C-alpha positions as semicolon CSV with decimal commas, in nm:
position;residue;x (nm);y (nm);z (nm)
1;X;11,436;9,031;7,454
2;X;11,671;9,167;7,741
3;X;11,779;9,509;7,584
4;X;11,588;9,766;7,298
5;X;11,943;9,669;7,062
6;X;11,825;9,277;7,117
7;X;11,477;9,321;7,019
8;X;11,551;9,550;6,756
9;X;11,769;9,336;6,575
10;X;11,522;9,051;6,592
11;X;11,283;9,208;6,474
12;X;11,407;9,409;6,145
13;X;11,647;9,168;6,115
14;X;11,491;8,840;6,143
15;X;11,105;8,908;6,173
16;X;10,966;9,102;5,959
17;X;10,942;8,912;5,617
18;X;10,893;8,590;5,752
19;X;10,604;8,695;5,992
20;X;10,476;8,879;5,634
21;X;10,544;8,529;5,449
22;X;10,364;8,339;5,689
23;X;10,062;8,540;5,758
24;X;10,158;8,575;6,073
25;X;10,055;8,950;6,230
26;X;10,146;8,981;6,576
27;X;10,503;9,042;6,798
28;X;10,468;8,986;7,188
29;X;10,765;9,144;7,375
30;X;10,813;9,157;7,768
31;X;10,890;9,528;7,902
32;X;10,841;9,636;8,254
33;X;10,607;9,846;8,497
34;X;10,904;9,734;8,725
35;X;11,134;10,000;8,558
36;X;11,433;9,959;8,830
37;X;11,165;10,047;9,131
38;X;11,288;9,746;9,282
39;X;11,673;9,861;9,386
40;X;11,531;10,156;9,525
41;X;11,307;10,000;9,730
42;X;11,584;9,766;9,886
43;X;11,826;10,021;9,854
44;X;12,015;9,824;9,577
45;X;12,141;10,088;9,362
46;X;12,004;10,270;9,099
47;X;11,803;10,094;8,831
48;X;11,865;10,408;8,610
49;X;11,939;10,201;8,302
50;X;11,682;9,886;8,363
51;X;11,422;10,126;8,306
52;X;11,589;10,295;8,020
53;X;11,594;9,957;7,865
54;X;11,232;9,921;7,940
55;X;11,152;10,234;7,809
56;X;11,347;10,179;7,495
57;X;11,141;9,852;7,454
58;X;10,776;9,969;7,500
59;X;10,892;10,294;7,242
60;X;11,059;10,007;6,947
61;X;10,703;9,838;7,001
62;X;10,520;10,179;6,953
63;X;10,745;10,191;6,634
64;X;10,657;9,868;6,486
65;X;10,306;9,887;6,557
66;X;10,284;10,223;6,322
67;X;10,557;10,123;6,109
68;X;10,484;9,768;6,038
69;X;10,100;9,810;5,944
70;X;9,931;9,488;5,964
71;X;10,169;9,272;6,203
72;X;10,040;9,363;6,581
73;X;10,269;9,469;6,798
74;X;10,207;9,426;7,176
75;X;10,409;9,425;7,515
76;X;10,327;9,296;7,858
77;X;10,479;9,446;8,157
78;X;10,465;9,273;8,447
79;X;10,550;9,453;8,809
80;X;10,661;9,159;9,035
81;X;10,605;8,755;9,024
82;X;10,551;8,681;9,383
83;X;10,901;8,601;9,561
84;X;10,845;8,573;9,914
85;X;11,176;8,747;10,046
86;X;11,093;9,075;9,887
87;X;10,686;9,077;9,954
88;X;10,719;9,246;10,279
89;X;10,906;9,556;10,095
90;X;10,731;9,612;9,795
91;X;10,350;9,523;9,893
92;X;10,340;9,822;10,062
93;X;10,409;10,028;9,730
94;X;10,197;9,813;9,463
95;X;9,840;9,956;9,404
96;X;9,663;9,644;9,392
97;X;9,876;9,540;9,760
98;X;9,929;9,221;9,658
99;X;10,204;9,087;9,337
100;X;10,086;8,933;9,029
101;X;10,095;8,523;9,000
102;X;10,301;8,376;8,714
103;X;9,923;8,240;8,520
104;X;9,835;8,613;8,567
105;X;10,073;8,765;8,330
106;X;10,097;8,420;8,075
107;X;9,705;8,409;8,012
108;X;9,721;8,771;7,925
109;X;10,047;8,632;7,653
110;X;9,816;8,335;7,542
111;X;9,515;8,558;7,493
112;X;9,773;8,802;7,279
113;X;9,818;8,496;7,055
114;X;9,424;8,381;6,971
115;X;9,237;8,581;6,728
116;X;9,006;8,720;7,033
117;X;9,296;8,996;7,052
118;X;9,344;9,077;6,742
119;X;9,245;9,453;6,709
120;X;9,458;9,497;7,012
121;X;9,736;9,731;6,851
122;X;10,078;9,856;7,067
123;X;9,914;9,763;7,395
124;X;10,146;9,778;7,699
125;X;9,919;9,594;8,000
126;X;10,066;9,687;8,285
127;X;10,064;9,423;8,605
128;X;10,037;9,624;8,939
C-alpha cells in the first residue's frame, strides 16, 4: 500500500476475517528506510510527508501484529533499488556504500511467506 489510510483500510476492512477463515497468518507490507532522504539529497524538496507515510505504515503494522494475535505482521523497507543516475549522490550516504539489488529485497518477501519465518513477528528489515 502507498499511504497508512490505504493499508489500513485493507486490512480491517478486507483482511482480517478472510486471512482468519483461511488459516492464513501473515501480512507483508512495503515501508521505507528511504523516508524522503532522497529529495534532500538532490535537493528536491522536502520529503516531510513520504516519511510520515512511512512512519504511519511501519506503526499500523506494529498495531496489527499486537492487535491481531496469531496473523504475522511484517514490513520490508527497502533504501534504494539501484538506478544508475542517482548512484553517484546517494552511495556516498548508504552504510553498506553500495544500493540494494531488486532479488535482495524480494527473497527477503519470499522467505516472509514460507513457514521458515514464521515466529518472525512486526519485523521491519531495513535495506541499507
Amino acid at each position: 500500500m502507498a499511504n497508512p489510510e490505504g493499508s489500513a483500510e485493507a486490512q480491517d476492512g478486507h483482511l482480517r476475517e478472510p486471512l482468519r477463515e483461511s488459516g492464513e497468518n501473515l501480512i507483508k507490507q512495503v515501508a521505507s528506510a528511504f523516508n524522503g532522504k532522497l529529495n534532500i539529497l538532490v535537493r528536491q524538496g522536502s520529503g516531510a510527508i513520504y516519511a510520515a507515510n512511512k512512519a504511519a505504515i511501519n506503526q499500523l503494522s506494529k498495531y496489527l501484529a499486537f492487535e491481531w494475535n496469531n496473523i504475522r505482521s511484517n514490513n520490508v523497507a527497502p533504501w534504494l533499488l539501484a538506478n544508475k543516475e542517482l548512484l553517484d549522490k546517494i552511495i556516498c550516504r548508504t552504510p553498506m556504500k553500495r544500493i540494494a539489488e531488486a532479488h535482495e529485497v524480494s527473497s527477503l518477501v519470499t522467505f516472509l511467506c514460507y513457514a521458515a519465518s514464521s515466529f518472525l513477528h512486526h519485523c521491519t528489515s531495513y535495506f541499507c
